[in-house]
mmCIF file of C-alpha atoms and ligand atoms in Angstrom:
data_model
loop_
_atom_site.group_PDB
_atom_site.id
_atom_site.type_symbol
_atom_site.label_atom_id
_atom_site.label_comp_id
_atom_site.label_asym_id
_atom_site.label_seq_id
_atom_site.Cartn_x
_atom_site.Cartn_y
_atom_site.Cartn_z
ATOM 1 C CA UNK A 1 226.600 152.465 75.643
ATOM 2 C CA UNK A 2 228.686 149.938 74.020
ATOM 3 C CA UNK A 3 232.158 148.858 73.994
ATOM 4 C CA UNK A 4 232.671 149.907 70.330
ATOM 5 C CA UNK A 5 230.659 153.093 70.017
ATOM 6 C CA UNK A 6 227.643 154.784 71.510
ATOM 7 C CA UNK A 7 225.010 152.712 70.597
ATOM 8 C CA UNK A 8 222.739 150.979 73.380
ATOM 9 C CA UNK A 9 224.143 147.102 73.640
ATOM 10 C CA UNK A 10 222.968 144.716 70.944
ATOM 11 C CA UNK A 11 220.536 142.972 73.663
ATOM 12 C CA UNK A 12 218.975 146.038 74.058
ATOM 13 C CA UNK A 13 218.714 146.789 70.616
ATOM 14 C CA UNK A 14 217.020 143.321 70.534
ATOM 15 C CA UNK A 15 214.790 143.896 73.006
ATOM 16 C CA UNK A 16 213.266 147.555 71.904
ATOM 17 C CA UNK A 17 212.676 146.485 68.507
ATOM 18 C CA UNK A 18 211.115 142.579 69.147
ATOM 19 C CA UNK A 19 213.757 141.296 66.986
ATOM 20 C CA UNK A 20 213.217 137.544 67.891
ATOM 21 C CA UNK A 21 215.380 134.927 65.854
ATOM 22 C CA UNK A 22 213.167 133.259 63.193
ATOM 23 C CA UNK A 23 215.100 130.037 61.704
ATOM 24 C CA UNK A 24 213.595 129.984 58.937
ATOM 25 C CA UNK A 25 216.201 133.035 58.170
ATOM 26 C CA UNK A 26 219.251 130.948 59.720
ATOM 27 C CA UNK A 27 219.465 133.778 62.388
ATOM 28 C CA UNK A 28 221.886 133.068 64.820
ATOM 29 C CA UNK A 29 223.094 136.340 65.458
ATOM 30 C CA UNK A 30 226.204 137.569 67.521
ATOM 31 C CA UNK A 31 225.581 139.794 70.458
ATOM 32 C CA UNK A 32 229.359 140.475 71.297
ATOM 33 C CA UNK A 33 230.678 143.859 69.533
ATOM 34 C CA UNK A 34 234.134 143.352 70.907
ATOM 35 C CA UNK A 35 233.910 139.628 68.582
ATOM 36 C CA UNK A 36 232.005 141.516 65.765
ATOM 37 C CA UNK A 37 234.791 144.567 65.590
ATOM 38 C CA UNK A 38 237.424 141.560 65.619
ATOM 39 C CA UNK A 39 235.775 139.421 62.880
ATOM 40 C CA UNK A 40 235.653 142.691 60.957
ATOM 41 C CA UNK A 41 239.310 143.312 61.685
ATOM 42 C CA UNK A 42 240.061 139.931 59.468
ATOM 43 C CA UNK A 43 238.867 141.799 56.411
ATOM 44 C CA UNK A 44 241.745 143.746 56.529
ATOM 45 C CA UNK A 45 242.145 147.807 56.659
ATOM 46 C CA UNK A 46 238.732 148.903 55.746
ATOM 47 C CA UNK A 47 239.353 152.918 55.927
ATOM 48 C CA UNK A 48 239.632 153.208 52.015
ATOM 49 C CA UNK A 49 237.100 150.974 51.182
ATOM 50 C CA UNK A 50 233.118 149.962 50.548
ATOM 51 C CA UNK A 51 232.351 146.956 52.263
ATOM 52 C CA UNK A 52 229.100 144.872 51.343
ATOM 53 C CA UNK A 53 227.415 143.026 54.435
ATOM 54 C CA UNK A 54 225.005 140.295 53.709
ATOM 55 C CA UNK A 55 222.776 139.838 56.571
ATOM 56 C CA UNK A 56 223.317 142.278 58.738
ATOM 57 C CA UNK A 57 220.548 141.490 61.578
ATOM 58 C CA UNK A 58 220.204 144.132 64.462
ATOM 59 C CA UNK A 59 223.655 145.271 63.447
ATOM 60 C CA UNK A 60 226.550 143.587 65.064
ATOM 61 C CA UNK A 61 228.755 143.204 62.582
ATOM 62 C CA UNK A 62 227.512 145.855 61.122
ATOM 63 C CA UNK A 63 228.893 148.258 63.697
ATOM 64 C CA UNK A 64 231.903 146.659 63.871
ATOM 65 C CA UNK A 65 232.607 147.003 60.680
ATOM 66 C CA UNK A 66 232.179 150.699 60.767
ATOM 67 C CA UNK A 67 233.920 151.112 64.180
ATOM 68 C CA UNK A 68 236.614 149.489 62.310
ATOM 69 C CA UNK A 69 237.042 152.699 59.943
ATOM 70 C CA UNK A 70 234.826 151.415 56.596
ATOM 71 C CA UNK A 71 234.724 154.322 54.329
ATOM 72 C CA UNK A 72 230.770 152.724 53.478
ATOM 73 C CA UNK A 73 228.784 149.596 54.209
ATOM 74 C CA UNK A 74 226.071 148.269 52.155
ATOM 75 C CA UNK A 75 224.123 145.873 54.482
ATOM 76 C CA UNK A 76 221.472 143.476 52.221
ATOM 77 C CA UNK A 77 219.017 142.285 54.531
ATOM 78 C CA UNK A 78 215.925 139.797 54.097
ATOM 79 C CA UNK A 79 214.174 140.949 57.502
ATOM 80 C CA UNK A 80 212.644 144.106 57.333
ATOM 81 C CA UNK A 81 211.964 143.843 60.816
ATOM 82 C CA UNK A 82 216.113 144.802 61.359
ATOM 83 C CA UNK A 83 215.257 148.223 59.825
ATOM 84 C CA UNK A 84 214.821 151.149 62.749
ATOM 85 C CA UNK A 85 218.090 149.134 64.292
ATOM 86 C CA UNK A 86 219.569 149.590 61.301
ATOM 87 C CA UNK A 87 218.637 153.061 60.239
ATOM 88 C CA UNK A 88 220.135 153.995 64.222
ATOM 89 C CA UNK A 89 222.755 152.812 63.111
ATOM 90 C CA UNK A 90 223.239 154.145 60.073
ATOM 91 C CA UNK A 91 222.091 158.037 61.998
ATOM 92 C CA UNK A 92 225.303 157.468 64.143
ATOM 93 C CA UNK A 93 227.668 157.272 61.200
ATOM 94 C CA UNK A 94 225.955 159.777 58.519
ATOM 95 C CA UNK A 95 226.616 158.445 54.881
ATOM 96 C CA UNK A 96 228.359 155.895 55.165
ATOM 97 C CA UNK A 97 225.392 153.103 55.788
ATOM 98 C CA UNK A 98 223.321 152.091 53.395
ATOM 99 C CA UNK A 99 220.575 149.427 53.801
ATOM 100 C CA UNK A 100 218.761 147.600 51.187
ATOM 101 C CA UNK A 101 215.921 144.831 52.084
ATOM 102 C CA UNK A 102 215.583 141.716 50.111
ATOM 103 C CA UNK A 103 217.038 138.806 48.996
ATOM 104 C CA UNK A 104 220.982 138.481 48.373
ATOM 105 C CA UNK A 105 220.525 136.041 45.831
ATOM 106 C CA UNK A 106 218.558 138.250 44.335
ATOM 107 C CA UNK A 107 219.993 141.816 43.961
ATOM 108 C CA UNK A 108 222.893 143.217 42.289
ATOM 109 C CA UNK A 109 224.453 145.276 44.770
ATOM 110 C CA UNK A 110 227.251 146.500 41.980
ATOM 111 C CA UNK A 111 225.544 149.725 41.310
ATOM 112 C CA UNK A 112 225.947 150.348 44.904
ATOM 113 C CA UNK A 113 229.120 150.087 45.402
ATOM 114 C CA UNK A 114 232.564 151.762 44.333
ATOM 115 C CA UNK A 115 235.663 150.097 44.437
ATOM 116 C CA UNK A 116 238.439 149.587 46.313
ATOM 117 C CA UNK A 117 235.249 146.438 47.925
ATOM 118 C CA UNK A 118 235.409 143.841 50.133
ATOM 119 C CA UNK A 119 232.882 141.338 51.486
ATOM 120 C CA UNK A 120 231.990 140.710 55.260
ATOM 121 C CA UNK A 121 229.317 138.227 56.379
ATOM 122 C CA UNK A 122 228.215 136.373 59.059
ATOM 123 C CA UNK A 123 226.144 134.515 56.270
ATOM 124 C CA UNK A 124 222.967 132.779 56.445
ATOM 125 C CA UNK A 125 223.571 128.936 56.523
ATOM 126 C CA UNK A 126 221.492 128.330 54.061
ATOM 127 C CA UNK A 127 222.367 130.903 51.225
ATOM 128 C CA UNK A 128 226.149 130.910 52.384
ATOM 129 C CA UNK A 129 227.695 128.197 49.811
ATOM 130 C CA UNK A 130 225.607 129.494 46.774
ATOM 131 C CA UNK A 131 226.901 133.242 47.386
ATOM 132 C CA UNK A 132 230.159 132.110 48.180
ATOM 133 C CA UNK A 133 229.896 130.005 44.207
ATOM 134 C CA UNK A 134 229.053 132.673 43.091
ATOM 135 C CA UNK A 135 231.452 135.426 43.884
ATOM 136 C CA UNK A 136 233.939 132.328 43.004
ATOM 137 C CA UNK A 137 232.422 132.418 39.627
ATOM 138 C CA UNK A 138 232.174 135.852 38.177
ATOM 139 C CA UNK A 139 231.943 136.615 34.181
ATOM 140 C CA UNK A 140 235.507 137.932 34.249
ATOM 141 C CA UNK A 141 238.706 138.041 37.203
ATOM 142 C CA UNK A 142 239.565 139.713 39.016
ATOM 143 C CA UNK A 143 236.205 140.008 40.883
ATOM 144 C CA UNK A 144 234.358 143.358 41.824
ATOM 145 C CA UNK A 145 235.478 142.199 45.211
ATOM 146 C CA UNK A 146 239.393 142.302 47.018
ATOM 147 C CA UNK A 147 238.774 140.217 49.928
ATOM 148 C CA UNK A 148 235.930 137.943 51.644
ATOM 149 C CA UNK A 149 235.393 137.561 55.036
ATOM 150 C CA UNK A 150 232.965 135.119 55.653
ATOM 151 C CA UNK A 151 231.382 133.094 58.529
ATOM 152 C CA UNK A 152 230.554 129.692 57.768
ATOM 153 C CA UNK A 153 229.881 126.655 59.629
ATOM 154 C CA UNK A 154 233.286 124.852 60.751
ATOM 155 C CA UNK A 155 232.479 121.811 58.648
ATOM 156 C CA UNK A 156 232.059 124.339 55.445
ATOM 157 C CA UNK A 157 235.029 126.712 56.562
ATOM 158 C CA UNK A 158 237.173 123.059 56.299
ATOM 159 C CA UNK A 159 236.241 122.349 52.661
ATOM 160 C CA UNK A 160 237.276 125.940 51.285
ATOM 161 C CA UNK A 161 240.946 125.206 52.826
ATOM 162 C CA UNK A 162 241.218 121.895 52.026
ATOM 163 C CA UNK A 163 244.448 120.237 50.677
ATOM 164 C CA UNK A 164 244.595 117.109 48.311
ATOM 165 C CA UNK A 165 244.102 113.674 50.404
ATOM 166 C CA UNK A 166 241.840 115.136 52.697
ATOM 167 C CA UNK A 167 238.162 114.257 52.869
ATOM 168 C CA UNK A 168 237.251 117.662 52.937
ATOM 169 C CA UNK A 169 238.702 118.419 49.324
ATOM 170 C CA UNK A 170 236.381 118.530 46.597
ATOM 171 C CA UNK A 171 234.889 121.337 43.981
ATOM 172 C CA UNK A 172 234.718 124.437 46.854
ATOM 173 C CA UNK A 173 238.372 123.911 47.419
ATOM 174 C CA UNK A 174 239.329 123.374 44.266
ATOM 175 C CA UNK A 175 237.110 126.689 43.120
ATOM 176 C CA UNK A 176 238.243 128.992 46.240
ATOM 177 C CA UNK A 177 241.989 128.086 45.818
ATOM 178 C CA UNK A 178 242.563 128.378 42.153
ATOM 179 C CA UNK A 179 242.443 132.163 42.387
ATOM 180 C CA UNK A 180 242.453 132.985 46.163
ATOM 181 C CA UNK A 181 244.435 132.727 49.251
ATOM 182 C CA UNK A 182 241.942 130.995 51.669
ATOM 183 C CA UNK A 183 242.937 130.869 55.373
ATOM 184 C CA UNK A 184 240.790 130.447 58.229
ATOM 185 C CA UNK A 185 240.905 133.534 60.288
ATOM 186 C CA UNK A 186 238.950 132.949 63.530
ATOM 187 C CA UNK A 187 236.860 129.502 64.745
ATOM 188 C CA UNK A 188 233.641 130.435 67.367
ATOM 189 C CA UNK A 189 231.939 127.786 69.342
ATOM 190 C CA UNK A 190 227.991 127.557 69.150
ATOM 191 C CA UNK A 191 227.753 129.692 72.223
ATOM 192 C CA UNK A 192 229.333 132.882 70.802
ATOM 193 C CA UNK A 193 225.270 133.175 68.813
ATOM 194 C CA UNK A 194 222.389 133.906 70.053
ATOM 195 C CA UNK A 195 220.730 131.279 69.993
ATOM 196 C CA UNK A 196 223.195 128.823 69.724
ATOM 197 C CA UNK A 197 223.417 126.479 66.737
ATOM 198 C CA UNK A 198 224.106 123.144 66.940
ATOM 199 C CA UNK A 199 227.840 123.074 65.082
ATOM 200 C CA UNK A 200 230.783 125.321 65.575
ATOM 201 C CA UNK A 201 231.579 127.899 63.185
ATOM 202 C CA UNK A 202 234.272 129.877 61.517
ATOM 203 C CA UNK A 203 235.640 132.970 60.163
ATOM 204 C CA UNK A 204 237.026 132.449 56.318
ATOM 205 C CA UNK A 205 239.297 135.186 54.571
ATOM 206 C CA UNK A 206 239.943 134.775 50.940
ATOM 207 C CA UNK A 207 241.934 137.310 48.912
ATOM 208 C CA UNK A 208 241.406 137.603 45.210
ATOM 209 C CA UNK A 209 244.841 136.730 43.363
ATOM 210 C CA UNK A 210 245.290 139.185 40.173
ATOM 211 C CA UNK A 211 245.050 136.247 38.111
ATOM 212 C CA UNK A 212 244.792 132.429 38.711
ATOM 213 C CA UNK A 213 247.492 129.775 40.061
ATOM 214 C CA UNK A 214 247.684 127.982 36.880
ATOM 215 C CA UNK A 215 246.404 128.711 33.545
ATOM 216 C CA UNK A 216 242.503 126.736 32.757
ATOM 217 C CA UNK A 217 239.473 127.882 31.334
ATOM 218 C CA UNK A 218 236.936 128.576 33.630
ATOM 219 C CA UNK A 219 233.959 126.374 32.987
ATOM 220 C CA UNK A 220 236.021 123.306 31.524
ATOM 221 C CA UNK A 221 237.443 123.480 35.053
ATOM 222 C CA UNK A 222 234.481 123.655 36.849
ATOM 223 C CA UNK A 223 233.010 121.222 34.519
ATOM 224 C CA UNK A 224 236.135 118.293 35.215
ATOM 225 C CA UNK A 225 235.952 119.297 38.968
ATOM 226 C CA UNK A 226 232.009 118.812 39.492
ATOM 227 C CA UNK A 227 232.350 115.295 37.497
ATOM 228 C CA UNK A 228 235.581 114.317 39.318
ATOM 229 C CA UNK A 229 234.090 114.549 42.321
ATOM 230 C CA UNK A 230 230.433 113.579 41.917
ATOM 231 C CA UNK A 231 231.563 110.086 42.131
ATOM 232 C CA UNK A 232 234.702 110.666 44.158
ATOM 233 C CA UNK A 233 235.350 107.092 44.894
ATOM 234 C CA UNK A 234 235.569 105.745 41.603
ATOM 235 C CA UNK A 235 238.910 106.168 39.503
ATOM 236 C CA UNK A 236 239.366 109.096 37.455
ATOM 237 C CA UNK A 237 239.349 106.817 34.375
ATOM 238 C CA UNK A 238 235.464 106.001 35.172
ATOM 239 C CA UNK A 239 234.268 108.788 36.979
ATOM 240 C CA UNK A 240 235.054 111.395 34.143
ATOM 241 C CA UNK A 241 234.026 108.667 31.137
ATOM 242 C CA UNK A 242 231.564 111.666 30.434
ATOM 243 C CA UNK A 243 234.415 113.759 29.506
ATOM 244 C CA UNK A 244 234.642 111.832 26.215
ATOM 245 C CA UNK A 245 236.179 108.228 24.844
ATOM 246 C CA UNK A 246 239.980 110.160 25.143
ATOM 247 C CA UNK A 247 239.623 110.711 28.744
ATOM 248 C CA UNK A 248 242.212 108.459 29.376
ATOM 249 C CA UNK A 249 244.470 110.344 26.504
ATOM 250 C CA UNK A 250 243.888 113.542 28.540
ATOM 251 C CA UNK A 251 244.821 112.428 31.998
ATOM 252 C CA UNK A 252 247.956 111.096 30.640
ATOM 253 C CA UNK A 253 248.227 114.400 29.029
ATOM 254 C CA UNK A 254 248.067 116.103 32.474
ATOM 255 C CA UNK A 255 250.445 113.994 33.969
ATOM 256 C CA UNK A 256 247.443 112.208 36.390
ATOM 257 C CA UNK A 257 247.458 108.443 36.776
ATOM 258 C CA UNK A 258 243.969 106.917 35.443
ATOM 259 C CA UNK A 259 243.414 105.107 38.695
ATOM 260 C CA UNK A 260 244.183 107.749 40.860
ATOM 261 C CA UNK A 261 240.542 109.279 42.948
ATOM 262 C CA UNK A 262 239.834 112.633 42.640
ATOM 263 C CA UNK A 263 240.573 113.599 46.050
ATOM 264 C CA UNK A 264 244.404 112.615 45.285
ATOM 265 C CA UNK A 265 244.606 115.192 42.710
ATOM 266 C CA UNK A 266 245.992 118.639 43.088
ATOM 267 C CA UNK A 267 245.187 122.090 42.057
ATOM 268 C CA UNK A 268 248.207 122.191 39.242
ATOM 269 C CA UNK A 269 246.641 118.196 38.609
ATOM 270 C CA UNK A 270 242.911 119.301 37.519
ATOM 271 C CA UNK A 271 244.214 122.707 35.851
ATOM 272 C CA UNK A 272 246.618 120.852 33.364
ATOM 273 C CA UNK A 273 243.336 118.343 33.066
ATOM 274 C CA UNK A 274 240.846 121.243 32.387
ATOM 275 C CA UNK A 275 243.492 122.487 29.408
ATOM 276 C CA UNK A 276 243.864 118.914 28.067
ATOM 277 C CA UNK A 277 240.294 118.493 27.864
ATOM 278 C CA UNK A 278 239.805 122.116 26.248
ATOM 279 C CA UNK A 279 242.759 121.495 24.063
ATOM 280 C CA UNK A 280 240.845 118.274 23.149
HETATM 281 N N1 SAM B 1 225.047 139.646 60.916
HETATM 282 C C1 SAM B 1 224.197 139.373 62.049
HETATM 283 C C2 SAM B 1 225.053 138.943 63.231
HETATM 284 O O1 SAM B 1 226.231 138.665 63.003
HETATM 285 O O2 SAM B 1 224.534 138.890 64.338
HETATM 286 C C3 SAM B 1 223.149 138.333 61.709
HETATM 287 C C4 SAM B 1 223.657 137.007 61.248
HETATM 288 S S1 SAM B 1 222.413 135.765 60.998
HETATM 289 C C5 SAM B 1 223.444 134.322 61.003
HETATM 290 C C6 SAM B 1 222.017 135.855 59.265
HETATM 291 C C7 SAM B 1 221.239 137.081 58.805
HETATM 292 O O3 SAM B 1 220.977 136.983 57.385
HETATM 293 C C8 SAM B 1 219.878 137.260 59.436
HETATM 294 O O4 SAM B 1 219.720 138.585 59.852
HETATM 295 C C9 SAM B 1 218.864 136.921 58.309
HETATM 296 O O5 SAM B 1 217.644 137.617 58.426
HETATM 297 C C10 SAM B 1 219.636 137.333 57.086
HETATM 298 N N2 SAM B 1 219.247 136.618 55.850
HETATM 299 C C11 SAM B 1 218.807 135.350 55.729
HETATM 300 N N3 SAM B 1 218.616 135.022 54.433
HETATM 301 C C12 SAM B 1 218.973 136.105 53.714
HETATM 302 C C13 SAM B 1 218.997 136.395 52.330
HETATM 303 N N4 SAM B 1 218.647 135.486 51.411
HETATM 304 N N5 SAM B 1 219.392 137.639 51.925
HETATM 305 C C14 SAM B 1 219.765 138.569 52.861
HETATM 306 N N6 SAM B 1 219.746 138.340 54.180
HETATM 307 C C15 SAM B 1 219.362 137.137 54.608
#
């Protein structure tokens, strides 16, 4: 029995089902329920809502998740090996787990899920910036999804909350803060995964804002982002020449300095940019 329910422990559950880490599928999996039911406890009070779990492994955060009071969890895993851990799982809290086995990047899990959602992830190095870009980037805001609770690695986690002058500021802050509160909830060293990776890691909460900080269009600001920082060295006057012969008319426009670096400029900076350039 476990310290969150009464499920055998996680090394157990290992063990009985040969569920050796592969790295090809970045899994570094947490063995700790007491850390998995407090990484779930970031995303907030979960009793009224469907969570979606990306990766869910043998289960760690899974049950933590639903020891946590998650009305549902749909768990999208790539491993089909993880399913008889999962399905005990999902026998010890009838209806409200549902596992699907594939790719994230390649299922819609919408149809799945009923709202009040949120997100919670110990993510997959390797697909972990692309989902995050995505749920970033839907068609229309707010998102399908009210918080995310994501694991990244430290070095990631510190480019979502990035502030202007910092090294670490660049399109993912830019694209997280515009129309979330990002914080970094928790930080774990290598050795709270089994196996260890190499780098630290952290826990990332975002909450979806009802609308954005300051008024752009989407993909003109995503567009001046990517280019301002693609050559984030050179001034602004050079590195966004692509944006057109005015581009020095339009950071004038915004109220941004034509030598200044992209790093130097702020969120309210590269919004009144994006509408200069779309006002054109
Ligand atoms: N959530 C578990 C935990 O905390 O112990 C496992 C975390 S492990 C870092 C990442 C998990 O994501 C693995 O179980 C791996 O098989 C799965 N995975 C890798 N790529 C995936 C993908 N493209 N879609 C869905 N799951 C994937």
């Amino acid at each position: 029995m476990s310290a969150i329910d009464d499920l055998p422990p996680l090394r157990t559950v290992i063990a009985s089902h040969g569920l050796s880490a592969k790295k090809s599928l970045g899994q570094n999996f947490l063995l700790d329920l007491n850390l998995t039911a407090k990484i779930a406890r970031q995303a907030g009070d979960l009793s009224g809502c469907d969570v979606l779990e990306i990766g869910p492994g043998p289960g760690g955060l899974t049950r933590g998740l639903l020891s946590e009071g998650a009305r549902r969890v749909l768990a999208i895993e790539k491993d089909v090996r993880c399913v008889p851990a999962l399905e005990e799982i999902a026998a010890r809290y009838p209806g409200q787990l549902q596992v699907m086995i594939g790719d994230a990047l390649d299922i819609d899990p919408l149809a799945h899920l009923s709202p009040p959602i949120r997100v919670a992830a110990n993510l997959p190095y390797n697909v972990g910036t692309e989902l995050l870009v995505r749920w970033l980037t839907p068609p229309t805001w707010p998102p399908f999804w009210q918080s995310l609770t994501l694991m990244f690695q430290r070095e990631v986690a510190e480019r979502i909350v990035a502030t202007p002058g910092s090294k670490a500021y660049g399109r993912l802050a830019v694209l997280a803060q515009w129309r979330c509160e990002a914080r970094i909830a928790m930080s774990l060293p290598p050795e709270a995964f089994t196996p260890a990776p190499k780098v630290s890691s952290a826990v990332v909460h975002l909450t979806a804002l009802p609308s954005p900080k300051f008024e752009a269009d989407a993909e003109v600001l995503s567009r001046v982002v990517a280019m301002a920082f693609n050559q984030r060295r050179k001034m602004l006057r050079s590195a966004l020449k692509g944006l057109g012969p005015d581009i020095e008319d339009y950071l004038h426009t915004a109220g941004i300095k034509p030598t200044e670096r992209a790093e130097q400029v702020s969120l309210e900076g590269f919004c009144a940019l994006a509408r200069a350039v779309a006002a054109g």
